[in-house]
XYZ file of C-alpha atoms in Angstrom:
298
model
C -10.774 -1.696 -14.879
C -10.174 -5.280 -13.779
C -11.553 -6.288 -10.384
C -10.117 -8.995 -8.142
C -11.836 -10.767 -5.266
C -10.128 -9.589 -2.072
C -9.373 -12.778 -0.170
C -12.115 -14.064 2.091
C -13.856 -10.688 2.201
C -16.828 -9.900 -0.010
C -14.986 -7.062 -1.737
C -14.089 -7.006 -5.428
C -11.339 -4.410 -5.601
C -9.880 -2.622 -8.611
C -6.357 -3.792 -9.424
C -5.205 -0.184 -9.232
C -5.973 1.604 -5.987
C -5.330 5.155 -4.849
C -2.709 5.812 -2.175
C -3.420 8.928 -0.140
C 0.029 9.841 1.177
C 0.981 12.336 -1.536
C -2.163 14.447 -1.352
C -1.567 14.894 2.372
C 2.168 15.463 2.431
C 2.137 17.692 -0.657
C -0.662 19.845 0.762
C -2.923 19.318 -2.239
C -5.907 21.622 -2.589
C -9.484 20.466 -2.085
C -10.234 21.398 -5.691
C -7.374 19.281 -7.060
C -8.263 16.276 -4.904
C -11.900 16.602 -5.895
C -10.930 16.414 -9.579
C -8.393 13.678 -8.993
C -10.584 11.301 -6.992
C -13.733 12.124 -8.912
C -12.126 11.218 -12.230
C -10.540 8.113 -10.716
C -13.865 6.830 -9.381
C -15.524 7.605 -12.700
C -12.835 5.558 -14.474
C -13.435 2.471 -12.335
C -11.096 2.827 -9.348
C -12.843 1.599 -6.204
C -10.115 1.381 -3.526
C -8.795 4.372 -1.591
C -6.048 3.836 0.985
C -4.866 6.405 3.517
C -3.559 6.652 7.096
C -3.796 8.673 10.268
C -0.282 10.049 9.761
C -0.577 11.222 6.139
C -0.970 14.877 7.153
C -4.283 16.206 5.723
C -5.024 13.134 3.576
C -7.987 11.820 5.525
C -9.637 15.238 5.688
C -9.171 15.801 1.967
C -10.755 12.451 1.135
C -13.655 13.177 3.455
C -14.255 16.627 2.011
C -14.209 15.480 -1.603
C -15.701 11.992 -1.980
C -17.563 11.136 1.228
C -20.804 11.817 -0.665
C -19.841 8.938 -2.976
C -19.092 6.506 -0.133
C -20.914 3.663 -1.889
C -18.571 3.898 -4.879
C -15.344 2.810 -3.206
C -13.739 0.678 -0.528
C -11.947 2.757 2.079
C -8.809 1.604 3.915
C -6.993 3.534 6.631
C -4.310 2.796 9.208
C -3.751 3.443 12.898
C -0.871 3.292 15.330
C 1.008 6.594 15.204
C -0.024 9.391 17.561
C -0.024 12.071 14.851
C -1.012 14.856 17.204
C -2.875 12.829 19.826
C -1.493 12.987 23.362
C -0.626 9.297 23.762
C 2.374 7.120 22.873
C 2.374 5.233 19.590
C 0.603 1.867 19.875
C -1.058 2.681 23.190
C -4.505 0.998 23.093
C -6.176 4.266 24.141
C -4.411 6.005 21.274
C -5.689 3.424 18.789
C -9.282 3.932 19.934
C -8.985 7.715 19.647
C -7.198 7.453 16.303
C -9.872 5.233 14.784
C -12.642 7.593 15.865
C -10.684 10.599 14.585
C -10.179 8.883 11.227
C -13.902 8.279 10.854
C -14.607 11.926 11.624
C -11.989 13.140 9.165
C -13.190 10.780 6.455
C -16.811 11.785 7.129
C -18.008 8.195 7.316
C -19.460 5.815 9.888
C -17.145 2.963 8.916
C -14.115 1.992 6.864
C -13.732 -1.270 5.023
C -10.309 -2.115 6.492
C -8.269 -0.686 9.345
C -4.620 -1.747 9.186
C -2.209 -1.638 12.094
C 0.477 0.653 10.717
C 3.807 -1.206 10.694
C 4.019 -2.133 14.351
C 6.615 -4.619 15.537
C 6.196 -8.315 16.202
C 6.893 -7.571 19.873
C 3.887 -5.253 20.069
C 1.709 -7.669 18.110
C 2.552 -10.476 20.527
C 1.177 -8.427 23.429
C -2.243 -8.772 21.846
C -3.875 -5.579 23.095
C -3.470 -3.659 19.826
C -5.191 -6.464 17.945
C -7.989 -6.477 20.506
C -8.660 -2.779 19.860
C -9.157 -3.491 16.160
C -11.351 -6.477 16.912
C -13.562 -4.312 19.135
C -13.755 -1.683 16.391
C -14.916 -4.407 14.026
C -17.538 -5.597 16.503
C -18.742 -2.004 16.883
C -19.172 -1.627 13.122
C -16.415 0.948 12.750
C -14.606 -1.309 10.297
C -15.679 -4.312 8.279
C -12.280 -5.994 8.370
C -8.937 -5.633 10.138
C -5.448 -5.874 8.713
C -1.739 -5.435 9.178
C 0.431 -3.055 7.152
C 4.134 -3.822 7.189
C 6.985 -5.965 5.973
C 9.623 -8.588 6.736
C 9.405 -10.692 9.909
C 6.832 -8.423 11.569
C 4.463 -9.017 8.665
C 5.210 -12.738 8.704
C 4.154 -12.953 12.341
C 0.989 -10.966 11.640
C 0.048 -13.265 8.774
C 0.758 -16.452 10.710
C -1.189 -15.219 13.730
C -4.440 -15.814 11.854
C -5.934 -12.652 13.369
C -6.110 -10.486 10.263
C -8.223 -10.289 7.121
C -5.858 -8.099 5.097
C -2.146 -7.593 4.472
C -0.686 -4.375 3.080
C 2.958 -4.838 2.188
C 5.736 -3.592 -0.079
C 6.436 -5.335 -3.373
C 8.123 -4.145 -6.559
C 10.934 -4.888 -8.975
C 13.284 -3.606 -6.222
C 11.539 -5.218 -3.261
C 10.555 -8.846 -3.806
C 10.931 -10.434 -0.372
C 7.166 -10.516 0.204
C 6.610 -12.607 -2.938
C 8.316 -15.486 -1.143
C 8.056 -14.705 2.576
C 4.550 -13.461 3.328
C 2.188 -13.338 0.347
C 1.973 -17.113 -0.204
C 1.159 -17.568 3.487
C -1.378 -14.734 3.369
C -3.161 -16.520 0.546
C -3.191 -19.740 2.584
C -4.911 -17.734 5.332
C -7.457 -16.343 2.870
C -6.231 -12.772 3.368
C -6.633 -9.934 0.919
C -3.284 -8.513 -0.263
C -2.783 -4.877 -1.249
C 0.615 -3.614 -2.321
C 2.258 -0.315 -1.394
C 5.210 1.212 -3.304
C 4.433 -1.042 -6.312
C 6.698 0.843 -8.732
C 9.568 1.372 -6.255
C 8.832 5.112 -6.323
C 10.074 5.072 -9.964
C 13.414 5.848 -8.378
C 15.386 4.888 -11.498
C 14.428 8.273 -12.965
C 17.274 9.740 -10.884
C 20.602 9.621 -12.703
C 22.495 9.995 -9.433
C 21.731 8.713 -5.949
C 18.800 10.782 -4.607
C 19.126 12.722 -1.378
C 15.820 11.362 -0.050
C 16.785 8.547 2.334
C 13.315 7.011 1.922
C 14.049 5.941 -1.668
C 17.813 5.401 -1.474
C 17.612 1.643 -0.746
C 15.584 1.091 -3.920
C 17.961 3.208 -6.002
C 20.952 1.271 -4.662
C 19.322 -2.078 -5.377
C 18.333 -1.142 -8.916
C 21.914 -0.176 -9.732
C 22.890 -3.776 -9.045
C 19.796 -5.405 -10.520
C 20.389 -3.422 -13.725
C 17.143 -4.394 -15.466
C 17.425 -3.688 -19.181
C 13.834 -2.419 -19.499
C 14.618 0.508 -17.185
C 16.997 1.969 -19.770
C 14.270 2.767 -22.286
C 11.160 4.938 -22.323
C 10.132 6.048 -18.837
C 6.410 5.381 -19.219
C 7.020 1.931 -20.675
C 9.362 1.159 -17.778
C 6.790 2.293 -15.197
C 4.133 0.209 -16.949
C 6.340 -2.898 -16.884
C 7.185 -2.344 -13.211
C 3.544 -1.976 -12.213
C 2.411 -4.925 -14.313
C 5.161 -7.025 -12.726
C 3.826 -6.292 -9.252
C 0.263 -7.113 -10.278
C 1.461 -10.356 -11.870
C 2.790 -11.756 -8.580
C 0.444 -14.579 -7.521
C -1.783 -13.549 -4.628
C -1.711 -9.782 -5.224
C -5.187 -8.255 -5.411
C -4.490 -4.533 -5.787
C -1.599 -2.070 -5.955
C -1.971 1.436 -4.576
C -0.351 4.293 -6.475
C -0.377 7.828 -5.132
C -0.324 11.195 -6.837
C -1.388 14.749 -6.035
C -1.825 15.718 -9.694
C -5.366 15.349 -11.102
C -4.192 14.565 -14.639
C -1.850 11.804 -13.439
C -4.649 9.368 -12.620
C -5.529 8.833 -16.279
C -1.851 8.220 -17.009
C -1.664 5.666 -14.196
C -4.688 3.789 -15.501
C -3.197 3.647 -18.987
C -0.122 1.894 -17.619
C -2.208 -1.271 -17.369
C -3.613 -1.248 -20.879
C -0.964 -3.720 -22.072
C -2.355 -6.345 -19.693
C -0.365 -8.863 -17.681
C 3.405 -8.846 -17.963
C 4.581 -11.508 -20.445
C 5.510 -14.670 -18.596
C 9.087 -14.660 -19.878
C 9.685 -11.099 -18.699
C 8.069 -11.799 -15.331
C 10.313 -14.802 -14.722
C 13.358 -12.868 -15.918
C 12.718 -10.191 -13.266
C 12.177 -12.821 -10.580
C 15.268 -14.693 -11.698
C 17.427 -11.573 -11.661
C 16.279 -10.869 -8.102
C 17.143 -14.423 -7.021
C 20.580 -14.035 -8.592
C 21.496 -10.588 -7.248
C 19.492 -9.850 -4.062
C 21.477 -9.654 -0.835
C 20.363 -11.120 2.494
C 19.641 -7.637 3.849
C 17.359 -6.677 0.925
C 14.302 -7.032 3.108
C 10.862 -5.486 2.665
C 10.918 -1.710 3.057
C 8.320 0.308 4.956
């Protein structure tokens, strides 16, 4: 699998990373996660991304692949209490959360800790960033980052305090391609993309009940990309390859709780980069149709 140099860090990350939300929220078994992550690492994946609030995700990763810690880069996030007796974004909470993540993941350090979608107002206070900087100095993380979108992410990037940006980007969510990613590259930041296939929400013939994916479904009705009307796997492949073709993107994280799905995900990239004409057609359609309130989605 192709590797890309992750900004100013010394990491060469696989273009396809593993997102750990689904295994936590879907209560995946240890046996399934062991097969899933084991086969993914064997196939060349080397980036695993999770968070403190993804239910049992961190524990499952620790139980299954901590013995292979040298085979992958490990990202997690902090900021939400998720069972700890402190308010979100309290500096004491962040310290406790980071230590809890290391225990769950059964490791002495992670490669990146991202602040998990906190507001520009909180970032401006500075104390949350200081907690991450102290964790870096203590060797608990190699690098620090910000995970989020829109103006909050823009402030984080322009602050010059972070090594990594995790943000949303897809055929239905292109704000970051213009607003934050070019500036992140100027700062020498690594860029990892969440929701890179817009949750494949076009598979729903009618508006889904899940409010988390409704904005993408609504947007795609108006964008009306012709390639979404054909074969589902070909459409997912084109969507993922589009995201990875955006200049400055280093890796895209895709989640699944099904062990056999990883091989399918890897095959989506076999066709290589999206043809230039199709890439520009998708970007052009966005420029033509996107509304002012079509901002980056968490």
